[in-house]
């Protein structure tokens, strides 16, 4: 991995900075965190601006509608948009970071043509229907059934923690198509329209007061067989592709955001007198090194994904494991810097601190990530 920037890459950075400086002042204010219909409109409008400017799906393959940019250009894009305060993917995150890349890697030509352009334009929003009430991190224990009936599957079951189901058009849905098969077999990956008869969405209110998650109940929902990504019963392998994107590259923009917050913490500590605390200074210094190392690991993961055909490897679990804990440590430090203000729910760092608690659970718990690292990277025997 070459960490130096070429003249072409620096020219790309300069063009991006110029574009951001022109368009960002024209954006309308971001809706309230609890207004997901408004946030969907806001995030979709930003995605359309990226699309029209040629920045949507920057690192996606050209035949998937992207620009086929290099990993370094992708990282430059993430770095510059975050530094400029541009919107992140928001409500588009499942489509852009999970479902879209999975369809690009595993879908047929017809499936890629149907679903990828609307994702890149921001026309269609996706949600993730993986976890179930009795099968969270133990994803292979899912029970939602899909029974073949001619050219459709009849789906019955329920999902929980379904990201953005409240405003989604499509759901990346895991179902059991062969109940007699071993746990990791007999599973299929479906693209389910959220307006299909039999779909009921019940938003869940989080600790921070938002409703980006929901319960989804499926009562004999008919999903065309043509909406299956990959072969029937091969959904576990396809799911591993999805999760590799979720753990390996989906958080890269957030590392830049955390480094920005860390710099703001240092400035705030200097301003309010807490910088005189040597213990706090050491804590912030260690976090600075931590996030610098995570950024280098991010660069390595993205480069490795490019080298191996675009799908991140198990190194994503190393990143996700450490990042989720480092993020919590960052906002614990923020509470220390804020002092009494840490009790003010209106302060953005307070909301971020509450959100950070979920990162050791989302995209596979830290316990799951440790098992992956132990078994697939270190070659240790499976636990009993």
CSV table of C-alpha atoms in Angstrom, one decimal, residues 140-338:
chain,number,residue,atom,x,y,z
A,140,UNK,CA,-27.8,-18.4,11.5
A,141,UNK,CA,-30.7,-19.1,14.0
A,142,UNK,CA,-33.1,-17.0,12.0
A,143,UNK,CA,-36.6,-18.4,11.6
A,144,UNK,CA,-38.4,-16.2,9.1
A,145,UNK,CA,-39.7,-18.7,6.5
A,146,UNK,CA,-39.9,-18.4,2.7
A,147,UNK,CA,-41.9,-21.1,1.0
A,148,UNK,CA,-41.7,-21.4,-2.7
A,149,UNK,CA,-45.0,-21.0,-4.5
A,150,UNK,CA,-44.5,-20.9,-8.3
A,151,UNK,CA,-42.5,-17.8,-9.2
A,152,UNK,CA,-42.7,-16.3,-5.7
A,153,UNK,CA,-41.7,-16.9,-2.2
A,154,UNK,CA,-44.3,-16.6,0.5
A,155,UNK,CA,-42.5,-15.1,3.5
A,156,UNK,CA,-43.7,-15.2,7.1
A,157,UNK,CA,-41.9,-14.1,10.2
A,158,UNK,CA,-40.5,-11.0,11.9
A,159,UNK,CA,-37.4,-8.9,12.0
A,160,UNK,CA,-36.0,-6.4,14.6
A,161,UNK,CA,-33.5,-3.5,14.6
A,162,UNK,CA,-34.5,-3.1,10.9
A,163,UNK,CA,-32.5,0.0,10.0
A,164,UNK,CA,-34.6,2.7,8.3
A,165,UNK,CA,-37.6,0.5,7.7
A,166,UNK,CA,-39.8,3.5,8.5
A,167,UNK,CA,-38.8,5.3,5.3
A,168,UNK,CA,-37.5,2.4,3.1
A,169,UNK,CA,-38.6,1.2,-0.3
A,170,UNK,CA,-36.7,-2.1,-0.3
A,171,UNK,CA,-35.4,-4.5,2.3
A,172,UNK,CA,-32.3,-6.7,2.1
A,173,UNK,CA,-34.0,-9.7,3.7
A,174,UNK,CA,-32.7,-13.0,5.0
A,175,UNK,CA,-35.1,-15.9,5.0
A,176,UNK,CA,-34.9,-19.6,5.6
A,177,UNK,CA,-35.9,-21.4,2.4
A,178,UNK,CA,-34.9,-25.0,3.6
A,179,UNK,CA,-35.9,-25.5,7.3
A,180,UNK,CA,-34.4,-29.0,7.3
A,181,UNK,CA,-30.9,-27.9,6.3
A,182,UNK,CA,-28.1,-27.2,8.8
A,183,UNK,CA,-28.1,-23.8,10.4
A,184,UNK,CA,-25.8,-22.0,8.0
A,185,UNK,CA,-27.5,-23.6,4.9
A,186,UNK,CA,-31.0,-23.3,3.6
A,187,UNK,CA,-30.9,-19.5,3.9
A,188,UNK,CA,-31.6,-17.1,1.0
A,189,UNK,CA,-31.1,-13.3,0.4
A,190,UNK,CA,-34.1,-11.5,-1.0
A,191,UNK,CA,-34.9,-8.0,-2.1
A,192,UNK,CA,-38.3,-7.3,-0.7
A,193,UNK,CA,-40.5,-4.3,-1.6
A,194,UNK,CA,-41.6,-2.6,1.6
A,195,UNK,CA,-45.0,-1.7,0.2
A,196,UNK,CA,-45.9,-5.4,-0.4
A,197,UNK,CA,-49.1,-6.6,1.2
A,198,UNK,CA,-48.5,-8.3,4.5
A,199,UNK,CA,-45.6,-6.0,5.6
A,200,UNK,CA,-46.1,-4.1,8.9
A,201,UNK,CA,-43.6,-1.7,10.3
A,202,UNK,CA,-43.5,-0.6,13.9
A,203,UNK,CA,-40.8,2.0,14.7
A,204,UNK,CA,-38.6,1.5,17.8
A,205,UNK,CA,-37.6,4.6,19.8
A,206,UNK,CA,-33.9,4.5,20.7
A,207,UNK,CA,-32.2,5.8,23.9
A,208,UNK,CA,-31.4,9.0,22.0
A,209,UNK,CA,-35.1,9.4,21.0
A,210,UNK,CA,-34.8,8.6,17.3
A,211,UNK,CA,-36.7,5.9,15.4
A,212,UNK,CA,-34.1,4.7,12.8
A,213,UNK,CA,-34.8,1.1,13.8
A,214,UNK,CA,-38.1,-0.8,13.6
A,215,UNK,CA,-39.8,-4.1,14.1
A,216,UNK,CA,-41.0,-5.6,10.8
A,217,UNK,CA,-43.7,-8.2,10.7
A,218,UNK,CA,-44.2,-10.3,7.6
A,219,UNK,CA,-47.5,-12.1,7.1
A,220,UNK,CA,-47.5,-14.2,3.9
A,221,UNK,CA,-45.6,-11.6,1.9
A,222,UNK,CA,-45.1,-12.6,-1.7
A,223,UNK,CA,-41.6,-11.9,-3.0
A,224,UNK,CA,-40.8,-12.8,-6.7
A,225,UNK,CA,-38.1,-15.5,-7.1
A,226,UNK,CA,-36.4,-13.1,-9.4
A,227,UNK,CA,-35.6,-10.9,-6.4
A,228,UNK,CA,-33.3,-13.5,-4.9
A,229,UNK,CA,-29.7,-12.5,-4.9
A,230,UNK,CA,-27.5,-15.5,-5.4
A,231,UNK,CA,-28.6,-19.1,-5.6
A,232,UNK,CA,-31.4,-20.5,-3.5
A,233,UNK,CA,-30.2,-21.7,-0.1
A,234,UNK,CA,-26.8,-19.9,-0.7
A,235,UNK,CA,-27.9,-16.9,1.3
A,236,UNK,CA,-25.4,-17.4,4.1
A,237,UNK,CA,-22.4,-16.9,1.7
A,238,UNK,CA,-24.1,-13.9,0.1
A,239,UNK,CA,-24.7,-12.5,3.6
A,240,UNK,CA,-21.0,-12.8,4.4
A,241,UNK,CA,-20.4,-10.6,1.4
A,242,UNK,CA,-22.9,-8.0,2.8
A,243,UNK,CA,-21.3,-8.2,6.3
A,244,UNK,CA,-17.8,-7.8,4.9
A,245,UNK,CA,-18.9,-4.5,3.4
A,246,UNK,CA,-20.7,-3.5,6.6
A,247,UNK,CA,-17.7,-4.2,8.8
A,248,UNK,CA,-14.9,-3.5,6.4
A,249,UNK,CA,-15.7,-0.3,4.6
A,250,UNK,CA,-19.1,1.1,5.8
A,251,UNK,CA,-17.5,2.9,8.8
A,252,UNK,CA,-14.6,4.6,7.0
A,253,UNK,CA,-16.2,8.0,6.9
A,254,UNK,CA,-17.0,7.8,10.6
A,255,UNK,CA,-13.3,7.5,11.4
A,256,UNK,CA,-12.7,10.9,9.8
A,257,UNK,CA,-15.6,12.3,11.8
A,258,UNK,CA,-14.1,10.9,15.1
A,259,UNK,CA,-10.8,12.5,14.3
A,260,UNK,CA,-12.5,15.8,13.8
A,261,UNK,CA,-14.4,15.5,17.1
A,262,UNK,CA,-11.1,14.6,18.8
A,263,UNK,CA,-9.6,17.9,17.5
A,264,UNK,CA,-12.6,19.8,18.7
A,265,UNK,CA,-12.3,18.1,22.1
A,266,UNK,CA,-8.7,19.4,22.4
A,267,UNK,CA,-9.8,22.9,21.5
A,268,UNK,CA,-12.6,22.9,24.0
A,269,UNK,CA,-10.4,21.5,26.8
A,270,UNK,CA,-7.9,24.4,26.2
A,271,UNK,CA,-10.7,26.9,26.2
A,272,UNK,CA,-12.5,25.7,29.4
A,273,UNK,CA,-9.3,25.0,31.4
A,274,UNK,CA,-9.5,21.2,31.5
A,275,UNK,CA,-6.3,21.0,29.4
A,276,UNK,CA,-4.3,21.5,32.6
A,277,UNK,CA,-5.3,18.0,33.6
A,278,UNK,CA,-2.4,15.8,32.6
A,279,UNK,CA,-4.4,12.6,32.8
A,280,UNK,CA,-7.0,14.0,30.3
A,281,UNK,CA,-4.2,15.2,27.9
A,282,UNK,CA,-2.7,11.7,27.9
A,283,UNK,CA,-6.1,10.2,27.3
A,284,UNK,CA,-6.7,12.5,24.3
A,285,UNK,CA,-3.2,11.8,23.0
A,286,UNK,CA,-3.8,8.1,23.1
A,287,UNK,CA,-7.1,8.5,21.3
A,288,UNK,CA,-5.3,10.5,18.6
A,289,UNK,CA,-2.9,7.7,18.0
A,290,UNK,CA,-5.7,5.2,18.1
A,291,UNK,CA,-7.7,6.9,15.4
A,292,UNK,CA,-4.6,7.5,13.3
A,293,UNK,CA,-3.9,3.8,13.4
A,294,UNK,CA,-7.6,3.0,12.6
A,295,UNK,CA,-7.3,5.3,9.6
A,296,UNK,CA,-4.3,3.4,8.4
A,297,UNK,CA,-6.1,0.1,8.9
A,298,UNK,CA,-9.0,1.6,6.9
A,299,UNK,CA,-6.7,2.4,4.1
A,300,UNK,CA,-5.3,-1.1,4.2
A,301,UNK,CA,-8.8,-2.7,4.2
A,302,UNK,CA,-10.0,-0.6,1.3
A,303,UNK,CA,-6.8,-1.4,-0.7
A,304,UNK,CA,-7.1,-5.1,0.1
A,305,UNK,CA,-10.8,-5.1,-1.0
A,306,UNK,CA,-9.7,-3.5,-4.3
A,307,UNK,CA,-7.0,-6.1,-4.8
A,308,UNK,CA,-9.3,-9.0,-4.2
A,309,UNK,CA,-12.1,-7.9,-6.4
A,310,UNK,CA,-14.0,-5.3,-4.4
A,311,UNK,CA,-15.1,-7.4,-1.4
A,312,UNK,CA,-13.5,-6.6,2.0
A,313,UNK,CA,-11.9,-9.5,3.9
A,314,UNK,CA,-11.9,-10.6,7.5
A,315,UNK,CA,-9.6,-7.6,8.3
A,316,UNK,CA,-12.9,-5.7,8.5
A,317,UNK,CA,-13.6,-7.5,11.8
A,318,UNK,CA,-10.3,-6.3,13.3
A,319,UNK,CA,-11.3,-2.8,12.3
A,320,UNK,CA,-14.9,-3.0,13.5
A,321,UNK,CA,-13.9,-4.5,16.8
A,322,UNK,CA,-11.4,-1.8,17.7
A,323,UNK,CA,-13.3,1.1,16.2
A,324,UNK,CA,-16.5,0.4,18.1
A,325,UNK,CA,-14.7,0.5,21.4
A,326,UNK,CA,-12.5,3.5,20.5
A,327,UNK,CA,-15.7,5.4,19.6
A,328,UNK,CA,-17.1,4.8,23.0
A,329,UNK,CA,-13.9,5.8,24.6
A,330,UNK,CA,-13.9,9.0,22.5
A,331,UNK,CA,-17.3,10.1,23.8
A,332,UNK,CA,-16.5,9.1,27.4
A,333,UNK,CA,-13.6,11.6,27.0
A,334,UNK,CA,-16.0,14.1,25.6
A,335,UNK,CA,-18.1,13.8,28.7
A,336,UNK,CA,-15.1,14.5,30.8
A,337,UNK,CA,-14.2,17.6,28.7
A,338,UNK,CA,-17.8,18.9,28.9
